[in-house]
Short mmCIF file of C-alpha atoms (C1' of nucleotides) in Angstrom, two decimals:
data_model
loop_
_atom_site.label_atom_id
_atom_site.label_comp_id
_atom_site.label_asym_id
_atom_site.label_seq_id
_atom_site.Cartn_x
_atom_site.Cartn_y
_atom_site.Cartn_z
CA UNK A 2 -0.62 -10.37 23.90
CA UNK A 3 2.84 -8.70 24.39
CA UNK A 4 4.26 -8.71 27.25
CA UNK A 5 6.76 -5.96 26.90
CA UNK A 6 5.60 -2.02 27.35
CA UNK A 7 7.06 1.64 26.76
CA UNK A 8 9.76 1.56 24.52
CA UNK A 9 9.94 3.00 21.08
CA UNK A 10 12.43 1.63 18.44
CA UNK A 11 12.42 -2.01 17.54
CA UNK A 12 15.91 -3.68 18.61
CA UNK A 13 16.47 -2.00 22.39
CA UNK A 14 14.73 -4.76 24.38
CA UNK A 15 11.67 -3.76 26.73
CA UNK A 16 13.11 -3.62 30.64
CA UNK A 17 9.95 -3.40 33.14
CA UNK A 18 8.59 -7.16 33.31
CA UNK A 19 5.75 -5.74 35.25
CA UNK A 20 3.60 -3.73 33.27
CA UNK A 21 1.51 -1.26 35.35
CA UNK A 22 -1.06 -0.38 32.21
CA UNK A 23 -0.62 -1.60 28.57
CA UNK A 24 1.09 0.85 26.34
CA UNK A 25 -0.34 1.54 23.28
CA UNK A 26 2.87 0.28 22.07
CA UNK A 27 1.61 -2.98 23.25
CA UNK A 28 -1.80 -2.49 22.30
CA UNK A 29 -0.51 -2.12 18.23
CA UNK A 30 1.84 -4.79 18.74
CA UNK A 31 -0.91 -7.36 20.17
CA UNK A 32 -3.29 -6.25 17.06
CA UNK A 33 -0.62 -7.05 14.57
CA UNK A 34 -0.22 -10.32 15.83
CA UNK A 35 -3.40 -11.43 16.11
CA UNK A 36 -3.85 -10.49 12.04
CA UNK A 37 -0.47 -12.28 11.69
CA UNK A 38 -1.73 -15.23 13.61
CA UNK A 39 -4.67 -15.40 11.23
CA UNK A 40 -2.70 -14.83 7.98
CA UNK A 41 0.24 -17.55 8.63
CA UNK A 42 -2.79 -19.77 9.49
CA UNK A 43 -4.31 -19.30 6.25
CA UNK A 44 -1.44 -19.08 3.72
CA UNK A 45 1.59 -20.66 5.95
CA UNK A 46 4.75 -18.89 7.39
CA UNK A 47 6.74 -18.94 4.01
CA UNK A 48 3.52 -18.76 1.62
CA UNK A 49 2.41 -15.37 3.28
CA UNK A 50 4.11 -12.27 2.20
CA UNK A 51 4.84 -8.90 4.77
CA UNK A 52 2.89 -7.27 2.25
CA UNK A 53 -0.09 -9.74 2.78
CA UNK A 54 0.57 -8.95 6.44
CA UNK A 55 -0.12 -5.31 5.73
CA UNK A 56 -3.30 -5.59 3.55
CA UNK A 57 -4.61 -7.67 6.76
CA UNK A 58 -3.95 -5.60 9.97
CA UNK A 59 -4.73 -2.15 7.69
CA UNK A 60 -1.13 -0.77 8.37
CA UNK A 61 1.69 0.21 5.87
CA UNK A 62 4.50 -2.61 5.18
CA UNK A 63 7.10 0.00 6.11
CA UNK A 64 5.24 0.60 9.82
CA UNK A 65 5.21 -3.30 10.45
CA UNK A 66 8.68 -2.56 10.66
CA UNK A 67 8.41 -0.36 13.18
CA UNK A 68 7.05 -3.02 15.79
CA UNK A 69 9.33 -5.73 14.53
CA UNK A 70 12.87 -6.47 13.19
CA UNK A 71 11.72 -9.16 10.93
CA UNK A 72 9.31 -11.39 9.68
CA UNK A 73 10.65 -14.34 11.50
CA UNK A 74 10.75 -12.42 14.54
CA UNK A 75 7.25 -12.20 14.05
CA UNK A 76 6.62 -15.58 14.09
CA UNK A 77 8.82 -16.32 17.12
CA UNK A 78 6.85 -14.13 18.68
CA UNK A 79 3.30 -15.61 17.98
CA UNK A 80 5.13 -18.79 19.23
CA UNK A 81 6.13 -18.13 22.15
CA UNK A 82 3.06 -16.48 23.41
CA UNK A 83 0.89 -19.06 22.30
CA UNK A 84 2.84 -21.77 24.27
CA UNK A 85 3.63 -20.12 26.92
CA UNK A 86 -0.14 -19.45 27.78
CA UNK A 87 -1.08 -23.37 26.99
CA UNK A 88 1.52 -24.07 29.53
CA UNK A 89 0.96 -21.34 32.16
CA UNK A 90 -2.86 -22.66 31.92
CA UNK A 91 -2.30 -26.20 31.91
CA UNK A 92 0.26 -25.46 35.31
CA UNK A 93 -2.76 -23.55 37.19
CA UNK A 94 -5.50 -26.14 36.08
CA UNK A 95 -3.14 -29.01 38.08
CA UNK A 96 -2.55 -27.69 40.77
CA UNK A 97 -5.77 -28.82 43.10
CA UNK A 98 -6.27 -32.28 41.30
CA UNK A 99 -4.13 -34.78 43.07
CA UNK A 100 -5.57 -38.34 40.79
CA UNK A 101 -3.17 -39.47 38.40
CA UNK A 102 -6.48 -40.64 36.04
CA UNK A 103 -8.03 -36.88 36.48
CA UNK A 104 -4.63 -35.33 35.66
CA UNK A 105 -4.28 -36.54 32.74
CA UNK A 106 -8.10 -35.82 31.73
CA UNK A 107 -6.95 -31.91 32.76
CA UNK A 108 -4.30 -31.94 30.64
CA UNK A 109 -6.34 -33.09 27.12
CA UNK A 110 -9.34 -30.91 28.07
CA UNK A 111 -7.02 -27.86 28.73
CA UNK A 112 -4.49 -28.70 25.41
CA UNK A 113 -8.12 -29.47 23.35
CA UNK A 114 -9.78 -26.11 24.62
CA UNK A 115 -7.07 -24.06 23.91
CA UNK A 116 -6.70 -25.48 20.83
CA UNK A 117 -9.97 -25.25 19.65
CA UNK A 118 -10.45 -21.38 21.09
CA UNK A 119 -7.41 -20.45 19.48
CA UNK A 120 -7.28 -22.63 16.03
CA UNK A 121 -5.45 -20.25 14.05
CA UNK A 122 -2.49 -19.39 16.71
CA UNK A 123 -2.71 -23.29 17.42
CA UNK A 124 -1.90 -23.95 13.36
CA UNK A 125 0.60 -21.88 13.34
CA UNK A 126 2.63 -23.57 16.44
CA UNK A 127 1.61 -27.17 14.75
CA UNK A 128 2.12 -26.85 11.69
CA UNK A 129 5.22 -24.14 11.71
CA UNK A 130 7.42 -26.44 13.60
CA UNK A 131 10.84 -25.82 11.85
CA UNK A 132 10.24 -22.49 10.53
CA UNK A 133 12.16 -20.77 12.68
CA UNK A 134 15.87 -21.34 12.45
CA UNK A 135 18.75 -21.03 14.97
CA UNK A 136 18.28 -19.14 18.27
CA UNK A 137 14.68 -18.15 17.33
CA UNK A 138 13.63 -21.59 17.20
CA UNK A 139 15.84 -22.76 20.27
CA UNK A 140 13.63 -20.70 22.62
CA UNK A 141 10.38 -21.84 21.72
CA UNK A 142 11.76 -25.69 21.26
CA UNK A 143 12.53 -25.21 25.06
CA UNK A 144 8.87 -24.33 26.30
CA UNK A 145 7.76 -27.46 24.15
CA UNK A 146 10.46 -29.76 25.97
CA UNK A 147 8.88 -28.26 29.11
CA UNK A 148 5.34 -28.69 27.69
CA UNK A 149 6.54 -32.19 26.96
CA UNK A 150 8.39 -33.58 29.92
CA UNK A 151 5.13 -32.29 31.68
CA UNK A 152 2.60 -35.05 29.64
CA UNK A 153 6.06 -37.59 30.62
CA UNK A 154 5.24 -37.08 34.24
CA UNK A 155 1.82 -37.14 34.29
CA UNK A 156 1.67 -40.52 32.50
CA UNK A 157 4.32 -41.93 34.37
CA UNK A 158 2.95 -40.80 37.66
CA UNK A 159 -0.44 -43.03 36.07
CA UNK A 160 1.77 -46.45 35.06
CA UNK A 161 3.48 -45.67 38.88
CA UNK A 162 0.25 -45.79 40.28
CA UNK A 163 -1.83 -48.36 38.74
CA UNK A 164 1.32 -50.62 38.26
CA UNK A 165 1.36 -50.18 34.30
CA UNK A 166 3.62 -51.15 31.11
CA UNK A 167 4.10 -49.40 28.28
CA UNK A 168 6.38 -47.30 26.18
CA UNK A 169 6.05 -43.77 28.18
CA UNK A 170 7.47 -41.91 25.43
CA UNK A 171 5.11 -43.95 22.41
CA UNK A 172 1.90 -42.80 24.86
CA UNK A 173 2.83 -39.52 25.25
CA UNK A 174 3.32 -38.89 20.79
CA UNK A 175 0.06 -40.97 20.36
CA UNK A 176 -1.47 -38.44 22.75
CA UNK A 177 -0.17 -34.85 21.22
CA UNK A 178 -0.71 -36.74 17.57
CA UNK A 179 -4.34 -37.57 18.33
CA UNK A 180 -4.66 -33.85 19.70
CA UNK A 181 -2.72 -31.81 17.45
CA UNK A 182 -3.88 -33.41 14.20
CA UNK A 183 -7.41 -31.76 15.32
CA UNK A 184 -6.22 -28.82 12.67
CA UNK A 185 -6.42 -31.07 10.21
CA UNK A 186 -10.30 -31.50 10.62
CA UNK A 187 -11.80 -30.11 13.15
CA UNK A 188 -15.18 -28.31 11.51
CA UNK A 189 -16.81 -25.87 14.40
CA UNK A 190 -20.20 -26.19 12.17
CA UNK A 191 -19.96 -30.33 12.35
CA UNK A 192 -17.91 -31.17 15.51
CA UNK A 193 -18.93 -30.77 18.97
CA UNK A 194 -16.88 -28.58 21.64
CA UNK A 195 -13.53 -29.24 23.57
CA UNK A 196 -15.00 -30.85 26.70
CA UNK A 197 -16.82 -33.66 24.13
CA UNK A 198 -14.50 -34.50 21.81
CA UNK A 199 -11.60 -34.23 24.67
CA UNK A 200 -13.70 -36.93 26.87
CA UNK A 201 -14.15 -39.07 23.56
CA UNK A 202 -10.03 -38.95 23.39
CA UNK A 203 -9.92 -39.36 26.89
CA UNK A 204 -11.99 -42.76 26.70
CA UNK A 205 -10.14 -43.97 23.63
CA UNK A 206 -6.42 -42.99 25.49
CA UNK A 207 -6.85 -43.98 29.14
CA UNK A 208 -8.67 -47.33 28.47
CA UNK A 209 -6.10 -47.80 26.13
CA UNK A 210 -2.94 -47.37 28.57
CA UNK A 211 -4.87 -48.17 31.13
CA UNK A 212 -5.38 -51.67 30.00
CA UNK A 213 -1.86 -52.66 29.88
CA UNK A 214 -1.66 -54.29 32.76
CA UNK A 215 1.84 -55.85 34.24
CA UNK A 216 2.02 -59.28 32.85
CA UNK B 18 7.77 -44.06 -9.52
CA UNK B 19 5.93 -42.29 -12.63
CA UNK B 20 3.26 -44.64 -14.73
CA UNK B 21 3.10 -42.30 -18.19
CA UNK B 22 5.65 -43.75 -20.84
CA UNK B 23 7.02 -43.04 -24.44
CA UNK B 24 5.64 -39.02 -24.96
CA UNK B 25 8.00 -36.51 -25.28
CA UNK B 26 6.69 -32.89 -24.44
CA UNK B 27 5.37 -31.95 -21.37
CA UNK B 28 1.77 -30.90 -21.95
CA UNK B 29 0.83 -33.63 -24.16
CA UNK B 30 -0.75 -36.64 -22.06
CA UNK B 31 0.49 -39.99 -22.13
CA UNK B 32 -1.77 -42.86 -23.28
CA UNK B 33 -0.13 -46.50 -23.00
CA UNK B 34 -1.60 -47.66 -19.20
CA UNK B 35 0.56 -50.44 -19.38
CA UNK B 36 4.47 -49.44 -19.94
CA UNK B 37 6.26 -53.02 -21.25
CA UNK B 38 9.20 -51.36 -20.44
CA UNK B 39 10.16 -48.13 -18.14
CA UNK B 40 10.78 -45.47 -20.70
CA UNK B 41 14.16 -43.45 -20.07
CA UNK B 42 11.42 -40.75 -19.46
CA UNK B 43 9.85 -42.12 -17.01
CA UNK B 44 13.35 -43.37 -15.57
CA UNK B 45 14.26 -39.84 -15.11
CA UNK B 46 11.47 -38.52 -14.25
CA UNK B 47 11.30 -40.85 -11.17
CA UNK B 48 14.65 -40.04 -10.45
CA UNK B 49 13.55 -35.78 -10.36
CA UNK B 50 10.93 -37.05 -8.38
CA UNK B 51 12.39 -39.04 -5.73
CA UNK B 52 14.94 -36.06 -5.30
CA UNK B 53 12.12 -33.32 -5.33
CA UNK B 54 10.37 -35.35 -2.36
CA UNK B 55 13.49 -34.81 -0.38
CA UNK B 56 13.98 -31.14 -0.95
CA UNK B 57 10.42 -30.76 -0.57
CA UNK B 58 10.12 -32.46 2.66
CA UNK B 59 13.53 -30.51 4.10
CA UNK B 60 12.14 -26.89 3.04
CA UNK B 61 8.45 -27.38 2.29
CA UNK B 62 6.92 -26.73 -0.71
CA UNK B 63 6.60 -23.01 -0.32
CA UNK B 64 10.08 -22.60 1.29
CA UNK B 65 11.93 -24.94 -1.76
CA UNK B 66 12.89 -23.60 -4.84
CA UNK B 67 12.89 -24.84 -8.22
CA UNK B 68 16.50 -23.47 -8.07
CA UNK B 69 16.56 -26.53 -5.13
CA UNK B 70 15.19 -28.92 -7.14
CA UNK B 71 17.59 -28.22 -9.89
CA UNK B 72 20.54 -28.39 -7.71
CA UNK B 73 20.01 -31.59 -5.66
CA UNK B 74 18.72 -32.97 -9.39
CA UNK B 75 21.45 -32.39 -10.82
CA UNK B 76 19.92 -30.95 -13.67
CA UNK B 77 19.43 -27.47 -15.05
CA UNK B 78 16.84 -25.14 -13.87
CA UNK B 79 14.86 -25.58 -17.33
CA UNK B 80 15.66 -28.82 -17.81
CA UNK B 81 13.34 -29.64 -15.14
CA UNK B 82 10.87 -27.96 -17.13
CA UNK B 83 10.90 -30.98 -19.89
CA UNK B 84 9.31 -33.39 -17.37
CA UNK B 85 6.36 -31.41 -15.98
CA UNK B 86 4.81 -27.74 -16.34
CA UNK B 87 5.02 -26.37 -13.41
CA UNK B 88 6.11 -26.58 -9.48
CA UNK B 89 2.94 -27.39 -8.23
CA UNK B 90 2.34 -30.13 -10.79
CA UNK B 91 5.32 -31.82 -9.31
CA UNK B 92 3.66 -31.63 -6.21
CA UNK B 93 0.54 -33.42 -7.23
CA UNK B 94 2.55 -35.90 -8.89
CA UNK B 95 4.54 -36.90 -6.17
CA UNK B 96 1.14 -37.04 -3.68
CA UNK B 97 -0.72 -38.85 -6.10
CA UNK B 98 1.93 -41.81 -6.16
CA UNK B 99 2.56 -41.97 -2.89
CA UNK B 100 -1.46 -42.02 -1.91
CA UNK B 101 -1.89 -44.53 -4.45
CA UNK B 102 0.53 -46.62 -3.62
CA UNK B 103 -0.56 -47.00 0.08
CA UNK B 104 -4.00 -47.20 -0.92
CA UNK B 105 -3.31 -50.00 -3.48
CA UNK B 106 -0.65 -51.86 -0.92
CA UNK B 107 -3.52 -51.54 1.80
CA UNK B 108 -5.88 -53.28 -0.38
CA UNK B 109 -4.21 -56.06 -1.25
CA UNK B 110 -3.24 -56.86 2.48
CA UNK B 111 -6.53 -56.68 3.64
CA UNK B 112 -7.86 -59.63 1.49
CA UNK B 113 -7.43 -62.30 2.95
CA UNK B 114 -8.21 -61.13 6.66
CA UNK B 115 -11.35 -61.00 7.54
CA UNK B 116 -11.57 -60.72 10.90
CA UNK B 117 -12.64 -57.48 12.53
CA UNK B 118 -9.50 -56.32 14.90
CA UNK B 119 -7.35 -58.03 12.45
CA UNK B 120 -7.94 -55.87 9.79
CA UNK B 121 -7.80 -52.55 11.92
CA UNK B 122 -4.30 -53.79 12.86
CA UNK B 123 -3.07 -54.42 9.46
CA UNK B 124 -4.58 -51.21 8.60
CA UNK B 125 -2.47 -49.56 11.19
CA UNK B 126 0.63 -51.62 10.16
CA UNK B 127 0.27 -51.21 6.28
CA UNK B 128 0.64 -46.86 7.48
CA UNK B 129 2.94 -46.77 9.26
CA UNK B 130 5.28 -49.48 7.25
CA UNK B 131 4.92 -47.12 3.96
CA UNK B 132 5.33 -43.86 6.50
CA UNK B 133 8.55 -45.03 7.90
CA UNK B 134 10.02 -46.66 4.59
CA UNK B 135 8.78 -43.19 2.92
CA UNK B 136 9.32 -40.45 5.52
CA UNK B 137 10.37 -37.96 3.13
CA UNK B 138 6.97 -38.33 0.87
CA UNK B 139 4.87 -38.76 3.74
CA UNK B 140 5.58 -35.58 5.57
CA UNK B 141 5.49 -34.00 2.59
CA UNK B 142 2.15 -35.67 1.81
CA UNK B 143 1.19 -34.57 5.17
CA UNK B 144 2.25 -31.26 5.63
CA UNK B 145 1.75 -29.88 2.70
CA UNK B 146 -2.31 -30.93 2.62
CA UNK B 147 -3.48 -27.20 1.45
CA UNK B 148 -0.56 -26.37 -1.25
CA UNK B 149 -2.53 -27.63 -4.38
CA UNK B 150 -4.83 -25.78 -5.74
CA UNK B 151 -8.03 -26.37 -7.47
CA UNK B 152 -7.78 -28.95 -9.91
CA UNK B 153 -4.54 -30.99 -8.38
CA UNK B 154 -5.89 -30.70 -5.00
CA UNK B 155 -9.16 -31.93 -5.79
CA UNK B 156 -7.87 -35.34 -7.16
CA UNK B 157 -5.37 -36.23 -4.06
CA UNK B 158 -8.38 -34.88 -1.42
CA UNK B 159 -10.37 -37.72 -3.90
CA UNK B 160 -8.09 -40.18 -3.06
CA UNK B 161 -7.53 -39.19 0.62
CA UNK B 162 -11.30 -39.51 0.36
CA UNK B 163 -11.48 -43.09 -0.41
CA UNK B 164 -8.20 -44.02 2.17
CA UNK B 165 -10.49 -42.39 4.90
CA UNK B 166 -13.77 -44.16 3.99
CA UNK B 167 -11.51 -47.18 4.01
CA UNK B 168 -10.55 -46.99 7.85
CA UNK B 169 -14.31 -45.57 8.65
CA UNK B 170 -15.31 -48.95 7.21
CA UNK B 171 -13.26 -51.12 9.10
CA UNK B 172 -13.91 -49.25 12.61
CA UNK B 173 -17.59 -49.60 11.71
CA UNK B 174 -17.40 -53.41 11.06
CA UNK B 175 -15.43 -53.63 14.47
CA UNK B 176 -17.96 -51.72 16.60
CA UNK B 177 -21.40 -53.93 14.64
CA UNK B 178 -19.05 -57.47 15.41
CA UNK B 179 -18.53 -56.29 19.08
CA UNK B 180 -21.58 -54.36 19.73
CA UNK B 181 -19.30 -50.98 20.62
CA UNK B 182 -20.24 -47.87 21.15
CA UNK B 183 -18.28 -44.67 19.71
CA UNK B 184 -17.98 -41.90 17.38
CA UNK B 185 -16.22 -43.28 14.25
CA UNK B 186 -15.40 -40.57 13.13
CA UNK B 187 -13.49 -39.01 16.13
CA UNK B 188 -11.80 -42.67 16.21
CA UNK B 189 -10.90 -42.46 12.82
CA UNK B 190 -9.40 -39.13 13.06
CA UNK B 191 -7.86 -40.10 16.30
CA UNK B 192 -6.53 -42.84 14.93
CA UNK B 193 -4.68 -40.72 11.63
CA UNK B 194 -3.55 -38.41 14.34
CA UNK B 195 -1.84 -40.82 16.32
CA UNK B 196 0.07 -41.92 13.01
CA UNK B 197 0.29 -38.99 11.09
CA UNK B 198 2.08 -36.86 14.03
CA UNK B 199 4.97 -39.68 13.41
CA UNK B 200 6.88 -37.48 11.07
CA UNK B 201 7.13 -34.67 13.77
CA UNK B 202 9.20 -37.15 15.85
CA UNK B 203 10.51 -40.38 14.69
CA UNK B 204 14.23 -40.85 14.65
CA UNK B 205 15.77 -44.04 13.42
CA UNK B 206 18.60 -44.58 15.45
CA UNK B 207 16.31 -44.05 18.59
CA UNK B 208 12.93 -45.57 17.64
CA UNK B 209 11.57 -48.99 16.68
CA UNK B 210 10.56 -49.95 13.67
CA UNK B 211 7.17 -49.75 12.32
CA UNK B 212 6.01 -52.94 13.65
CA UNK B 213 7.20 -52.30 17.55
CA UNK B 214 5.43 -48.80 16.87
CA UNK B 215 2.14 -50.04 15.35
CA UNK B 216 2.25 -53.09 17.87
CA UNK B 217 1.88 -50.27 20.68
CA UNK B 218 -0.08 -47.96 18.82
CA UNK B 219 -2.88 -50.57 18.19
CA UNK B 220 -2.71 -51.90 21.78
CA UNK B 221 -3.29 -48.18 22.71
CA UNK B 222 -6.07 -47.74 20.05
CA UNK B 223 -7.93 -50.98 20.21
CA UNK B 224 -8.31 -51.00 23.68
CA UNK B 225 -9.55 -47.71 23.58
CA UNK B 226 -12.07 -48.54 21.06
CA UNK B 227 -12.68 -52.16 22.69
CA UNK B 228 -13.94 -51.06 25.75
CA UNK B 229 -16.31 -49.33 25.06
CA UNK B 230 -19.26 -51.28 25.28
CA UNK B 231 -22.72 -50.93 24.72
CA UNK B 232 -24.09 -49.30 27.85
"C1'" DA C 28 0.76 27.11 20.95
"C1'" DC C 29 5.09 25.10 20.73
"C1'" DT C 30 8.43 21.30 21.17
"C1'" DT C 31 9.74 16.78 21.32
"C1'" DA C 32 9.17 12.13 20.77
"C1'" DA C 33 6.38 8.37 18.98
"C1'" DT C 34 4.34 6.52 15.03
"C1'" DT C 35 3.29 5.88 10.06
"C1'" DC C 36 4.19 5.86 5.26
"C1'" DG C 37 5.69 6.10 -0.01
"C1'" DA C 38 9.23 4.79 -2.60
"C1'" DA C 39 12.83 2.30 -3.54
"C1'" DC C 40 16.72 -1.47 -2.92
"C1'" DG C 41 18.82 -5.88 -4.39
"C1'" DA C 42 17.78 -10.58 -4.41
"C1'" DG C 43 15.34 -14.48 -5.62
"C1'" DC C 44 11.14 -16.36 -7.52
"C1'" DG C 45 8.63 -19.54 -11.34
"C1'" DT C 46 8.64 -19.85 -16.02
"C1'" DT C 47 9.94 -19.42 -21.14
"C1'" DC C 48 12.57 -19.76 -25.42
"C1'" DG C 49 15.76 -20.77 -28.91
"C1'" DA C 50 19.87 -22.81 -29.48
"C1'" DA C 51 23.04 -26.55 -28.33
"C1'" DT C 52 23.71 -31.24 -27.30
"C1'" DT C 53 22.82 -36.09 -27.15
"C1'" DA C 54 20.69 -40.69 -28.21
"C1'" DG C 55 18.38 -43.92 -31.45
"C1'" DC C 56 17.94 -45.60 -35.93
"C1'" DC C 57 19.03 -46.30 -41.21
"C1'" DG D 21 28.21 -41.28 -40.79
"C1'" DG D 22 24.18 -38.83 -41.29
"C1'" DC D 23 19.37 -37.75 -40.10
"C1'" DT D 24 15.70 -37.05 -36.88
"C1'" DA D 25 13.69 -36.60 -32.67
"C1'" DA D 26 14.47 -36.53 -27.73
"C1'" DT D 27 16.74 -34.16 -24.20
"C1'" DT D 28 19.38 -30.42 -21.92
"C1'" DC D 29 20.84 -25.83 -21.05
"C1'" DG D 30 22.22 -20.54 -20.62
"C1'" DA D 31 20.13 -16.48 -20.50
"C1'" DA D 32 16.66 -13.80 -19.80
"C1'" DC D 33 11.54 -12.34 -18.71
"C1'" DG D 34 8.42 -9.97 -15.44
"C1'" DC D 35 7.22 -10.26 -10.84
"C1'" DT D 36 7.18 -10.54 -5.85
"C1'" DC D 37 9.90 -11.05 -1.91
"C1'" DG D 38 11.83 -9.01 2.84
"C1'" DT D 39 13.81 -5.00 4.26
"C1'" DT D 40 15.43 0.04 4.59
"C1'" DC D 41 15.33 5.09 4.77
"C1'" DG D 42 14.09 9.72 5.15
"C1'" DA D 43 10.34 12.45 5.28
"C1'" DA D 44 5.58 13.22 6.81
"C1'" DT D 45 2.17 12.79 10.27
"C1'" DT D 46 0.25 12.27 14.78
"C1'" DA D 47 0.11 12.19 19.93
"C1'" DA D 48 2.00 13.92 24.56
"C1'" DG D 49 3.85 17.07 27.68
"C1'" DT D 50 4.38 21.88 28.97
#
DNA sequence: ACTTAATTCGAACGAGCGTTCGAATTAGCC
DNA sequence: GGCTAATTCGAACGCTCGTTCGAATTAAGT
């Protein structure tokens, strides 16, 4: 889960961005955020306490501190993992497909599948939004702006296509609301898996831009 | 904002359900409200203070304390009257519609009207789903209840009139999701108003929904 | 086995939290 | 103006918060 390795005191940044093994460092570091992940999810970023933090992932509150500066680092770094793999998936799933239509199918099924296998981390990037202040948050707004202008171009690559007319930027917020607000609801005992319930969006989305037709 | 009237300590219930006249009480109390919403909705419940509250108030710390018991009270006061309120407004509009698209449309027009005119209480009404506990959250989930059995029962009326053929309940949830997500995004001096928005958002929805026909 | 560096922890810090209480102030009524 | 009840407030309560520090423990290299 973390991508540096093989240094020891929180604050001097990791160097090698090629990590031959993980470090047990990294090993610790991954464990703690994976607790994390699950605790924010449960109680929220500001409702869940470092020491809650250390009850979950069975270390002391004092040795959290030796992986990270600070709670809100924490976060940030939870974050950015999480999008950056959505992202990093969603860029490798694209590459063969050439159809505007089937593009756009990729990118719900891949958004709905990582959603779904990774609720918790998921939550926490949804519903955390403006948690993290100043350059923290900066970073991780910038991977969503990519995230972002990538649904932009595949939908306007569609309306290009099919000779379409709507509000690119209405589509595209209707789209990551109808996806996102899955946290909301979704029930893994009740609802059925990420490929049904993304071709159900699917239907409901593309026949719905689709439709609209130049006049 | 608040419907009690006349009582003086906290604690002790109100009885008269229909106030001739706003009480100062109640005056006030509205007033704490509207300004708790705000703070609320900038720092989230967790992350705002009652020091916050007393500050953008204008009134002292335990002042505050006269109009309600506790923090999270305030909360479920200021969720209940905004539910009801939409809930109520909804009904009313859908009266004397009877057609089947129709009333999905006002239905999607009547939300996002009171989300945009509201922001503040919306997101907070949004967001902050899991704060209450127990008792308080039981009675807003009751109401949330009814608004969702609501929209259920005007997507099922659509798909008998039209012989359709889709999950409500994804729909439904689709549909929130699409609306809901609003108060991650929506910016006044850039977006339309609610009726531009719900215009495209139903055209999006409703031919989603309408085509899909019985096989 | 010994040394060095990496890791973990108990205990404490000051700050801020939600809430309470009794006294002070204000408004409404004769 | 004086009385009563409604309203407001300063000061403090006990508690939990995020974070720090120095010492103790464990793993790694020789």
């Amino acid at each position: 889960m973390a991508t540096p390795s093989a240094a020891p005191r929180v604050g001097s940044r990791r160097q090698r961005s090629a990590p031959v093994s993980e470090s047990r460092y990294d090993r610790r570091l991954s464990e703690i955020l994976v607790h994390a992940t699950e605790v924010f999810c449960k109680k929220g970023y500001e409702g869940a306490s470092m020491r809650d933090l250390s009850r979950e992932s069975g270390m002391s509150l004092a040795g959290l501190y030796y992986y990270f500066e600070s709670k809100e680092r924490l976060l940030y770094l939870i974050q950015k993992h999480t999008f950056s793999t959505i992202v990093q998936r969603l860029k490798s799933r694209l590459e063969n497909v050439s159809d505007a239509e089937q593009r756009v199918r990729i990118f719900i099924l891949n958004h709905l599948e990582y959603f779904l296998a990774n609720q918790a981390a998921m939550k926490v990037l949804s519903h955390e939004d403006e948690a993290l202040k100043n350059g923290f948050g900066a970073e991780v707004a910038a991977i969503k702006r990519e995230y972002y202008r990538i649904c932009v171009g595949l939908l306007d690559h569609l309306k290009r296509d099919r000779r379409l007319q709507f509000s690119t930027r209405i589509a595209v917020l209707s789209l990551f609301g109808m996806m996102n607000w899955i946290y909301t609801w979704h029930n893994p005992r009740v609802d059925a898996d990420a490929a049904a319930i993304g071709g159900e969006m699917g239907d409901i989305f593309l026949r719905g831009v689709l439709g609209a037709d130049t006049k």
